[in-house]
Amino acid sequence: MSAPRTTPWPLVALFTAGYLAPYLLPTTVGRLDSGLPLTPTEAGAIGSALLLSSAAAGFLLASRVDRFGPRTLARLGLLLAALGYGGAALTAHIPAVVAGAVVGGFGSGTVTAVAATNIAAQRDPHRVTTLGLLGVSALAGAVYLTVPHLGPGHAQPLAAIALTALAVWPLTARLTPRTAGTVAVTAGPRLPHLRSGLLLAAAMPCWSAAQNSLWGVSGRIGLTQAHLGEVTVGAVFAVALGAGLLGVVGAGVLGPRLGQALPIGLGTVLIAGCIAVSASATDLTTFAAGEIAWNLLYPVVLSYVIGLAAALDSRGRWAVLVGSASSLGTAVGPMTGSLLAARAGFPAMGTVLAVGLLAVAVPLTAVALRRRTTTVAAHPALSDETVRLDVAA
């Protein structure tokens, strides 16, 4: 009889805190635009700077979490997030807001690196990832429902991220501190599955850029093209994130039964269609349908991609590198969406993003198929679940 699985709640909490800023991107960018003397493109650039800083932290720390210690890095990241986002929320001075967003973004990336590295070492990284996505989706949905009732200004979403970082801080006491042996461990073997890892890392910026090009301008689509109020748009986002919760629960229940190639490949194709629908919305029904369907599918596919990256290296280096590559795409998303929308309009933007996603689905599916073929060939007598745990352990 196998031992009961224990849930690493500190890692789930860190995952939630690290991913909250990207999840709140539409309201953050929208309120920077409406609450400060900024153009939509300038507000999108601040969002991109935040996410680019987060990606930089991931690349910098991908192989260094063990060296510095998960507890030390997690606390540093949470501190930077609290100070950066909190400082940006408390000022209307644009250079200070930009600086706070960049500092906070680096903190978010640091926290995410710690979470990804340690989740990859779990017996079932996909399960822990789905729990983290459940946490961030639920929290972001609550913020979207609450923020419109707290008055105008740019402070509310930034303050929510800062307060989340402070709330997660006590849980870091349960993380592993730095030990004398961690430096020796860090000097371990080279990255395994180099070709698959590089292909995955190269595809993810494009995948994330398409997602966040839409997400970064979704608020403006609802307000200006679909002619909805902020309360209505916030409610649509909250319902959409609730649908994301259902999608993540479904992914957690389904687990590896369908493998990874089908959820990643088919899911990406369906997401492309959702983006085209949402970007062309001119009324509540179409806007809500596109956003809800997209948010239902996005975290499902993301959970399988993160699980695939984690399975490529049990020490979590590919998980962090692929996550950081994804953050690069996330970083350019708001700016890309704003520029495409300004020059060609929202519907044309959606078409371009959808075509790009269809192209990216090919290498993502190829990596998933290659990994399945490799693991089954190496362990022909094992079931899919056993093979996956053996590779990830």
Tab-separated table of C-alpha atoms in Angstrom:
chain	number	residue	atom	x	y	z
A	1	MET	CA	0.000	0.000	0.000
A	2	SER	CA	1.423	3.385	-0.967
A	3	ALA	CA	1.862	6.109	1.612
A	4	PRO	CA	-0.778	8.859	1.644
A	5	ARG	CA	0.165	11.963	-0.271
A	6	THR	CA	0.698	15.113	1.745
A	7	THR	CA	-0.019	18.460	0.156
A	8	PRO	CA	2.906	20.953	0.222
A	9	TRP	CA	0.740	23.975	1.046
A	10	PRO	CA	3.679	26.414	1.316
A	11	LEU	CA	4.535	25.669	-2.334
A	12	VAL	CA	0.903	26.119	-3.354
A	13	ALA	CA	0.851	29.476	-1.550
A	14	LEU	CA	4.119	30.596	-3.172
A	15	PHE	CA	2.805	29.588	-6.594
A	16	THR	CA	-0.318	31.660	-5.943
A	17	ALA	CA	1.648	34.705	-4.809
A	18	GLY	CA	4.061	34.480	-7.741
A	19	TYR	CA	1.402	34.137	-10.441
A	20	LEU	CA	-1.069	36.699	-9.069
A	21	ALA	CA	0.473	39.671	-10.895
A	22	PRO	CA	0.036	38.149	-14.395
A	23	TYR	CA	-3.507	37.080	-13.524
A	24	LEU	CA	-4.404	40.649	-12.518
A	25	LEU	CA	-2.783	42.156	-15.602
A	26	PRO	CA	-5.972	43.464	-17.293
A	27	THR	CA	-7.189	45.405	-14.273
A	28	THR	CA	-3.669	46.562	-13.399
A	29	VAL	CA	-2.994	47.918	-16.901
A	30	GLY	CA	-6.514	49.312	-17.239
A	31	ARG	CA	-6.306	51.203	-13.968
A	32	LEU	CA	-2.831	52.529	-14.726
A	33	ASP	CA	-4.359	53.898	-17.924
A	34	SER	CA	-7.432	55.406	-16.248
A	35	GLY	CA	-5.904	56.451	-12.935
A	36	LEU	CA	-2.671	58.039	-14.152
A	37	PRO	CA	-1.845	60.424	-17.034
A	38	LEU	CA	-0.785	57.554	-19.307
A	39	THR	CA	-1.819	56.410	-22.759
A	40	PRO	CA	-3.000	52.802	-23.172
A	41	THR	CA	0.306	51.926	-24.824
A	42	GLU	CA	2.304	53.466	-21.965
A	43	ALA	CA	0.218	51.602	-19.398
A	44	GLY	CA	0.802	48.387	-21.338
A	45	ALA	CA	4.532	49.124	-21.348
A	46	ILE	CA	4.532	49.309	-17.541
A	47	GLY	CA	2.781	45.954	-17.409
A	48	SER	CA	5.387	44.563	-19.789
A	49	ALA	CA	8.223	45.957	-17.652
A	50	LEU	CA	6.739	44.259	-14.584
A	51	LEU	CA	6.552	40.896	-16.313
A	52	LEU	CA	9.948	41.246	-17.979
A	53	SER	CA	11.490	41.823	-14.558
A	54	SER	CA	9.745	38.680	-13.355
A	55	ALA	CA	11.182	36.691	-16.263
A	56	ALA	CA	14.682	38.052	-15.560
A	57	ALA	CA	14.460	36.780	-11.989
A	58	GLY	CA	13.537	33.323	-13.240
A	59	PHE	CA	16.445	33.111	-15.675
A	60	LEU	CA	18.865	34.392	-13.042
A	61	LEU	CA	17.748	31.936	-10.365
A	62	ALA	CA	16.920	28.840	-12.430
A	63	SER	CA	19.909	26.847	-11.123
A	64	ARG	CA	20.552	28.767	-7.922
A	65	VAL	CA	17.574	28.019	-5.677
A	66	ASP	CA	19.406	25.186	-3.904
A	67	ARG	CA	22.528	27.308	-3.539
A	68	PHE	CA	20.804	30.157	-1.707
A	69	GLY	CA	18.119	28.066	-0.062
A	70	PRO	CA	14.376	28.017	-0.796
A	71	ARG	CA	13.436	29.781	2.445
A	72	THR	CA	15.885	32.640	1.967
A	73	LEU	CA	14.932	33.251	-1.668
A	74	ALA	CA	11.207	32.942	-1.004
A	75	ARG	CA	11.379	35.526	1.764
A	76	LEU	CA	13.474	37.853	-0.385
A	77	GLY	CA	10.997	37.545	-3.245
A	78	LEU	CA	7.976	38.158	-1.017
A	79	LEU	CA	9.693	41.171	0.538
A	80	LEU	CA	10.471	42.665	-2.879
A	81	ALA	CA	6.912	42.025	-4.019
A	82	ALA	CA	5.414	43.667	-0.950
A	83	LEU	CA	7.703	46.694	-1.131
A	84	GLY	CA	7.537	47.096	-4.915
A	85	TYR	CA	3.820	46.699	-5.479
A	86	GLY	CA	2.966	48.395	-2.194
A	87	GLY	CA	5.150	51.375	-3.044
A	88	ALA	CA	3.650	51.656	-6.524
A	89	ALA	CA	0.166	51.585	-5.011
A	90	LEU	CA	0.941	54.435	-2.617
A	91	THR	CA	2.222	56.959	-5.172
A	92	ALA	CA	0.969	58.660	-8.324
A	93	HIS	CA	4.481	59.715	-9.386
A	94	ILE	CA	4.917	57.795	-12.625
A	95	PRO	CA	8.687	57.040	-12.334
A	96	ALA	CA	8.065	55.688	-8.820
A	97	VAL	CA	5.181	53.564	-10.086
A	98	VAL	CA	7.398	52.130	-12.817
A	99	ALA	CA	10.203	51.415	-10.337
A	100	GLY	CA	7.792	49.767	-7.926
A	101	ALA	CA	6.338	47.601	-10.679
A	102	VAL	CA	9.803	46.465	-11.754
A	103	VAL	CA	10.903	45.681	-8.189
A	104	GLY	CA	7.642	43.902	-7.486
A	105	GLY	CA	7.946	41.934	-10.717
A	106	PHE	CA	11.416	40.727	-9.744
A	107	GLY	CA	9.965	39.618	-6.421
A	108	SER	CA	7.160	37.717	-8.155
A	109	GLY	CA	9.672	35.994	-10.428
A	110	THR	CA	11.837	35.015	-7.467
A	111	VAL	CA	8.875	33.515	-5.639
A	112	THR	CA	7.783	31.651	-8.758
A	113	ALA	CA	11.301	30.241	-9.250
A	114	VAL	CA	11.324	28.827	-5.722
A	115	ALA	CA	7.861	27.339	-6.172
A	116	ALA	CA	8.636	25.788	-9.579
A	117	THR	CA	11.942	24.286	-8.449
A	118	ASN	CA	10.408	22.602	-5.426
A	119	ILE	CA	7.209	21.518	-7.190
A	120	ALA	CA	9.309	19.667	-9.788
A	121	ALA	CA	10.812	17.566	-6.972
A	122	GLN	CA	7.397	16.402	-5.751
A	123	ARG	CA	6.081	12.908	-6.480
A	124	ASP	CA	3.192	14.398	-8.460
A	125	PRO	CA	4.144	17.853	-9.789
A	126	HIS	CA	1.005	18.117	-11.937
A	127	ARG	CA	-1.213	17.766	-8.860
A	128	VAL	CA	0.627	20.496	-6.957
A	129	THR	CA	0.568	22.741	-10.022
A	130	THR	CA	-3.193	22.367	-10.370
A	131	LEU	CA	-3.650	23.267	-6.705
A	132	GLY	CA	-1.533	26.388	-7.247
A	133	LEU	CA	-3.576	27.354	-10.291
A	134	LEU	CA	-6.752	26.817	-8.267
A	135	GLY	CA	-5.425	29.158	-5.590
A	136	VAL	CA	-4.411	31.962	-7.934
A	137	SER	CA	-7.595	31.691	-10.018
A	138	ALA	CA	-9.812	31.884	-6.916
A	139	LEU	CA	-7.888	34.806	-5.447
A	140	ALA	CA	-7.778	36.729	-8.727
A	141	GLY	CA	-11.510	36.165	-9.202
A	142	ALA	CA	-12.187	37.609	-5.754
A	143	VAL	CA	-10.055	40.656	-6.590
A	144	TYR	CA	-11.924	41.234	-9.866
A	145	LEU	CA	-15.230	41.175	-8.006
A	146	THR	CA	-13.996	43.509	-5.278
A	147	VAL	CA	-11.871	46.136	-7.038
A	148	PRO	CA	-14.694	47.914	-8.961
A	149	HIS	CA	-16.424	48.651	-5.647
A	150	LEU	CA	-13.361	50.239	-4.031
A	151	GLY	CA	-13.329	53.413	-6.086
A	152	PRO	CA	-11.160	54.633	-8.978
A	153	GLY	CA	-7.360	54.727	-9.103
A	154	HIS	CA	-4.462	52.439	-9.846
A	155	ALA	CA	-3.702	51.371	-6.283
A	156	GLN	CA	-6.172	48.539	-5.606
A	157	PRO	CA	-4.804	45.693	-7.771
A	158	LEU	CA	-1.210	46.531	-6.860
A	159	ALA	CA	-2.094	46.607	-3.178
A	160	ALA	CA	-3.809	43.216	-3.507
A	161	ILE	CA	-0.590	41.646	-4.823
A	162	ALA	CA	1.469	43.270	-2.049
A	163	LEU	CA	-0.920	42.087	0.669
A	164	THR	CA	-0.867	38.558	-0.741
A	165	ALA	CA	2.923	38.506	-0.475
A	166	LEU	CA	2.708	39.550	3.175
A	167	ALA	CA	0.048	36.931	3.896
A	168	VAL	CA	2.186	34.134	2.416
A	169	TRP	CA	5.317	35.153	4.351
A	170	PRO	CA	4.575	33.071	7.528
A	171	LEU	CA	4.373	29.869	5.469
A	172	THR	CA	8.013	30.217	4.427
A	173	ALA	CA	8.997	28.918	7.877
A	174	ARG	CA	8.115	25.449	6.573
A	175	LEU	CA	10.520	25.667	3.636
A	176	THR	CA	14.000	24.186	3.670
A	177	PRO	CA	16.685	26.647	4.864
A	178	ARG	CA	20.076	26.948	3.264
A	179	THR	CA	22.348	24.074	4.245
A	180	ALA	CA	26.033	23.364	3.801
A	181	GLY	CA	25.271	20.557	1.362
A	182	THR	CA	23.213	22.542	-1.066
A	183	VAL	CA	26.189	24.094	-2.850
A	184	ALA	CA	27.585	20.655	-3.634
A	185	VAL	CA	24.202	19.520	-4.900
A	186	THR	CA	23.988	22.535	-7.198
A	187	ALA	CA	27.074	21.387	-9.070
A	188	GLY	CA	25.150	18.348	-10.320
A	189	PRO	CA	24.648	16.919	-13.788
A	190	ARG	CA	23.938	18.919	-16.898
A	191	LEU	CA	20.404	19.597	-18.015
A	192	PRO	CA	18.755	16.390	-19.253
A	193	HIS	CA	16.573	16.187	-22.375
A	194	LEU	CA	18.349	19.213	-23.820
A	195	ARG	CA	16.659	19.200	-27.244
A	196	SER	CA	13.140	18.850	-25.851
A	197	GLY	CA	13.783	21.433	-23.164
A	198	LEU	CA	15.145	23.992	-25.604
A	199	LEU	CA	12.250	23.463	-28.020
A	200	LEU	CA	9.753	23.883	-25.187
A	201	ALA	CA	11.543	26.990	-23.921
A	202	ALA	CA	11.606	28.460	-27.438
A	203	ALA	CA	7.900	27.839	-28.058
A	204	MET	CA	6.585	29.122	-24.739
A	205	PRO	CA	7.322	32.839	-25.248
A	206	CYS	CA	5.153	32.804	-28.382
A	207	TRP	CA	2.408	30.835	-26.627
A	208	SER	CA	2.354	33.192	-23.648
A	209	ALA	CA	2.641	36.319	-25.789
A	210	ALA	CA	-0.514	35.372	-27.667
A	211	GLN	CA	-2.406	34.675	-24.443
A	212	ASN	CA	-1.384	37.864	-22.712
A	213	SER	CA	-1.745	40.074	-25.760
A	214	LEU	CA	-5.447	39.358	-25.418
A	215	TRP	CA	-5.493	39.329	-21.611
A	216	GLY	CA	-3.701	42.659	-21.448
A	217	VAL	CA	-6.340	44.409	-23.572
A	218	SER	CA	-9.411	42.377	-22.582
A	219	GLY	CA	-10.605	45.134	-20.291
A	220	ARG	CA	-10.443	47.657	-23.112
A	221	ILE	CA	-12.281	45.292	-25.463
A	222	GLY	CA	-15.107	45.022	-22.956
A	223	LEU	CA	-15.229	48.740	-22.188
A	224	THR	CA	-14.727	50.275	-25.629
A	225	GLN	CA	-15.741	47.695	-28.222
A	226	ALA	CA	-18.460	45.785	-26.353
A	227	HIS	CA	-19.612	48.994	-24.582
A	228	LEU	CA	-19.800	47.439	-21.104
A	229	GLY	CA	-19.294	49.097	-17.724
A	230	GLU	CA	-16.354	48.354	-15.421
A	231	VAL	CA	-18.565	46.453	-12.976
A	232	THR	CA	-19.874	44.244	-15.788
A	233	VAL	CA	-16.400	43.633	-17.199
A	234	GLY	CA	-15.120	42.779	-13.706
A	235	ALA	CA	-17.994	40.342	-13.247
A	236	VAL	CA	-17.199	38.669	-16.582
A	237	PHE	CA	-13.569	38.284	-15.554
A	238	ALA	CA	-14.589	36.839	-12.183
A	239	VAL	CA	-16.917	34.307	-13.834
A	240	ALA	CA	-14.204	33.505	-16.372
A	241	LEU	CA	-11.685	32.846	-13.615
A	242	GLY	CA	-14.312	30.714	-11.901
A	243	ALA	CA	-14.528	28.698	-15.107
A	244	GLY	CA	-10.745	28.459	-14.903
A	245	LEU	CA	-11.173	26.876	-11.474
A	246	LEU	CA	-13.419	24.234	-12.989
A	247	GLY	CA	-10.895	23.634	-15.750
A	248	VAL	CA	-8.059	23.189	-13.284
A	249	VAL	CA	-10.156	20.805	-11.155
A	250	GLY	CA	-10.912	18.823	-14.287
A	251	ALA	CA	-7.227	18.715	-15.220
A	252	GLY	CA	-6.365	17.536	-11.714
A	253	VAL	CA	-8.967	14.763	-11.843
A	254	LEU	CA	-7.984	13.738	-15.360
A	255	GLY	CA	-4.276	13.745	-14.539
A	256	PRO	CA	-2.135	11.764	-17.017
A	257	ARG	CA	-4.954	9.612	-18.411
A	258	LEU	CA	-4.891	11.341	-21.801
A	259	GLY	CA	-1.153	11.922	-21.707
A	260	GLN	CA	0.149	15.441	-22.305
A	261	ALA	CA	0.176	15.787	-26.096
A	262	LEU	CA	-3.617	15.807	-26.524
A	263	PRO	CA	-4.409	18.373	-23.786
A	264	ILE	CA	-1.557	20.640	-24.905
A	265	GLY	CA	-2.090	20.389	-28.668
A	266	LEU	CA	-5.874	20.338	-28.885
A	267	GLY	CA	-6.190	22.785	-25.998
A	268	THR	CA	-3.965	25.320	-27.763
A	269	VAL	CA	-6.018	25.026	-30.959
A	270	LEU	CA	-9.249	25.647	-29.023
A	271	ILE	CA	-7.674	28.603	-27.220
A	272	ALA	CA	-6.857	30.152	-30.610
A	273	GLY	CA	-10.530	30.059	-31.487
A	274	CYS	CA	-11.506	31.606	-28.159
A	275	ILE	CA	-9.075	34.492	-28.683
A	276	ALA	CA	-10.555	35.232	-32.111
A	277	VAL	CA	-14.092	35.243	-30.662
A	278	SER	CA	-13.231	37.448	-27.686
A	279	ALA	CA	-11.279	39.972	-29.765
A	280	SER	CA	-14.205	40.414	-32.165
A	281	ALA	CA	-16.845	40.830	-29.420
A	282	THR	CA	-19.246	43.757	-29.737
A	283	ASP	CA	-21.765	42.742	-27.065
A	284	LEU	CA	-21.898	41.115	-23.649
A	285	THR	CA	-22.809	37.636	-24.914
A	286	THR	CA	-19.897	37.289	-27.325
A	287	PHE	CA	-17.410	38.939	-24.964
A	288	ALA	CA	-18.421	36.732	-22.041
A	289	ALA	CA	-18.430	33.565	-24.172
A	290	GLY	CA	-14.934	34.197	-25.511
A	291	GLU	CA	-13.412	35.192	-22.177
A	292	ILE	CA	-15.060	32.387	-20.190
A	293	ALA	CA	-14.153	29.668	-22.695
A	294	TRP	CA	-10.598	30.972	-22.941
A	295	ASN	CA	-10.145	31.106	-19.166
A	296	LEU	CA	-11.577	27.607	-18.889
A	297	LEU	CA	-8.950	26.207	-21.249
A	298	TYR	CA	-5.889	28.365	-20.532
A	299	PRO	CA	-5.027	27.056	-17.025
A	300	VAL	CA	-5.699	23.476	-18.131
A	301	VAL	CA	-3.133	23.670	-20.933
A	302	LEU	CA	-0.741	25.649	-18.729
A	303	SER	CA	-0.873	22.986	-16.009
A	304	TYR	CA	0.122	20.294	-18.510
A	305	VAL	CA	2.919	22.443	-19.959
A	306	ILE	CA	4.324	23.130	-16.487
A	307	GLY	CA	4.042	19.439	-15.660
A	308	LEU	CA	5.844	18.549	-18.893
A	309	ALA	CA	8.691	20.945	-18.083
A	310	ALA	CA	8.914	19.586	-14.522
A	311	ALA	CA	9.129	16.025	-15.810
A	312	LEU	CA	12.146	16.894	-17.975
A	313	ASP	CA	14.324	17.540	-14.902
A	314	SER	CA	13.520	16.478	-11.327
A	315	ARG	CA	15.679	19.324	-9.976
A	316	GLY	CA	13.300	21.826	-11.485
A	317	ARG	CA	15.729	23.660	-13.759
A	318	TRP	CA	13.671	23.161	-16.925
A	319	ALA	CA	10.528	24.092	-14.994
A	320	VAL	CA	12.070	27.427	-14.005
A	321	LEU	CA	13.661	28.091	-17.412
A	322	VAL	CA	10.478	27.276	-19.309
A	323	GLY	CA	8.461	29.327	-16.828
A	324	SER	CA	10.805	32.266	-17.303
A	325	ALA	CA	10.660	31.903	-21.076
A	326	SER	CA	6.899	31.960	-20.739
A	327	SER	CA	7.217	35.128	-18.671
A	328	LEU	CA	9.130	36.758	-21.532
A	329	GLY	CA	6.135	36.184	-23.748
A	330	THR	CA	3.846	37.358	-20.984
A	331	ALA	CA	5.978	40.486	-20.656
A	332	VAL	CA	5.631	41.528	-24.280
A	333	GLY	CA	1.952	40.586	-24.336
A	334	PRO	CA	0.414	43.855	-23.101
A	335	MET	CA	2.574	45.940	-25.437
A	336	THR	CA	1.980	43.596	-28.383
A	337	GLY	CA	-1.758	43.591	-27.832
A	338	SER	CA	-1.871	47.362	-27.453
A	339	LEU	CA	0.161	47.982	-30.623
A	340	LEU	CA	-1.791	45.483	-32.725
A	341	ALA	CA	-5.098	46.864	-31.478
A	342	ALA	CA	-4.033	50.470	-32.093
A	343	ARG	CA	-2.866	49.807	-35.650
A	344	ALA	CA	-5.292	47.146	-36.878
A	345	GLY	CA	-8.175	47.025	-34.422
A	346	PHE	CA	-9.175	44.332	-31.933
A	347	PRO	CA	-10.662	41.805	-34.423
A	348	ALA	CA	-7.535	41.810	-36.611
A	349	MET	CA	-5.398	41.503	-33.486
A	350	GLY	CA	-7.363	38.393	-32.514
A	351	THR	CA	-6.871	36.831	-35.945
A	352	VAL	CA	-3.104	37.395	-35.861
A	353	LEU	CA	-2.815	35.922	-32.361
A	354	ALA	CA	-4.959	32.915	-33.253
A	355	VAL	CA	-2.827	32.078	-36.301
A	356	GLY	CA	0.315	32.387	-34.193
A	357	LEU	CA	-1.073	29.978	-31.604
A	358	LEU	CA	-1.939	27.405	-34.245
A	359	ALA	CA	1.684	27.498	-35.397
A	360	VAL	CA	3.037	27.172	-31.848
A	361	ALA	CA	0.801	24.164	-31.126
A	362	VAL	CA	2.989	22.030	-33.408
A	363	PRO	CA	6.310	22.141	-31.479
A	364	LEU	CA	4.537	21.964	-28.109
A	365	THR	CA	2.750	18.791	-29.156
A	366	ALA	CA	5.958	17.383	-30.625
A	367	VAL	CA	7.792	17.746	-27.305
A	368	ALA	CA	4.960	16.044	-25.434
A	369	LEU	CA	4.871	13.178	-27.950
A	370	ARG	CA	8.660	12.810	-27.865
A	371	ARG	CA	8.698	12.594	-24.083
A	372	ARG	CA	5.919	9.990	-24.061
A	373	THR	CA	7.721	7.889	-26.669
A	374	THR	CA	11.004	8.139	-24.773
A	375	THR	CA	9.556	7.193	-21.388
A	376	VAL	CA	7.464	4.306	-22.726
A	377	ALA	CA	10.475	2.937	-24.615
A	378	ALA	CA	12.590	3.161	-21.470
A	379	HIS	CA	9.893	1.629	-19.224
A	380	PRO	CA	7.678	-0.587	-21.457
A	381	ALA	CA	6.205	-2.508	-18.550
A	382	LEU	CA	5.040	0.552	-16.624
A	383	SER	CA	1.736	2.346	-16.769
A	384	ASP	CA	1.552	5.979	-17.848
A	385	GLU	CA	1.193	7.159	-14.251
A	386	THR	CA	4.150	5.109	-13.035
A	387	VAL	CA	6.310	6.267	-15.921
A	388	ARG	CA	5.474	9.897	-15.252
A	389	LEU	CA	6.284	9.621	-11.570
A	390	ASP	CA	9.505	7.766	-12.329
A	391	VAL	CA	10.689	10.519	-14.664
A	392	ALA	CA	9.626	13.307	-12.311
A	393	ALA	CA	11.052	11.723	-9.172
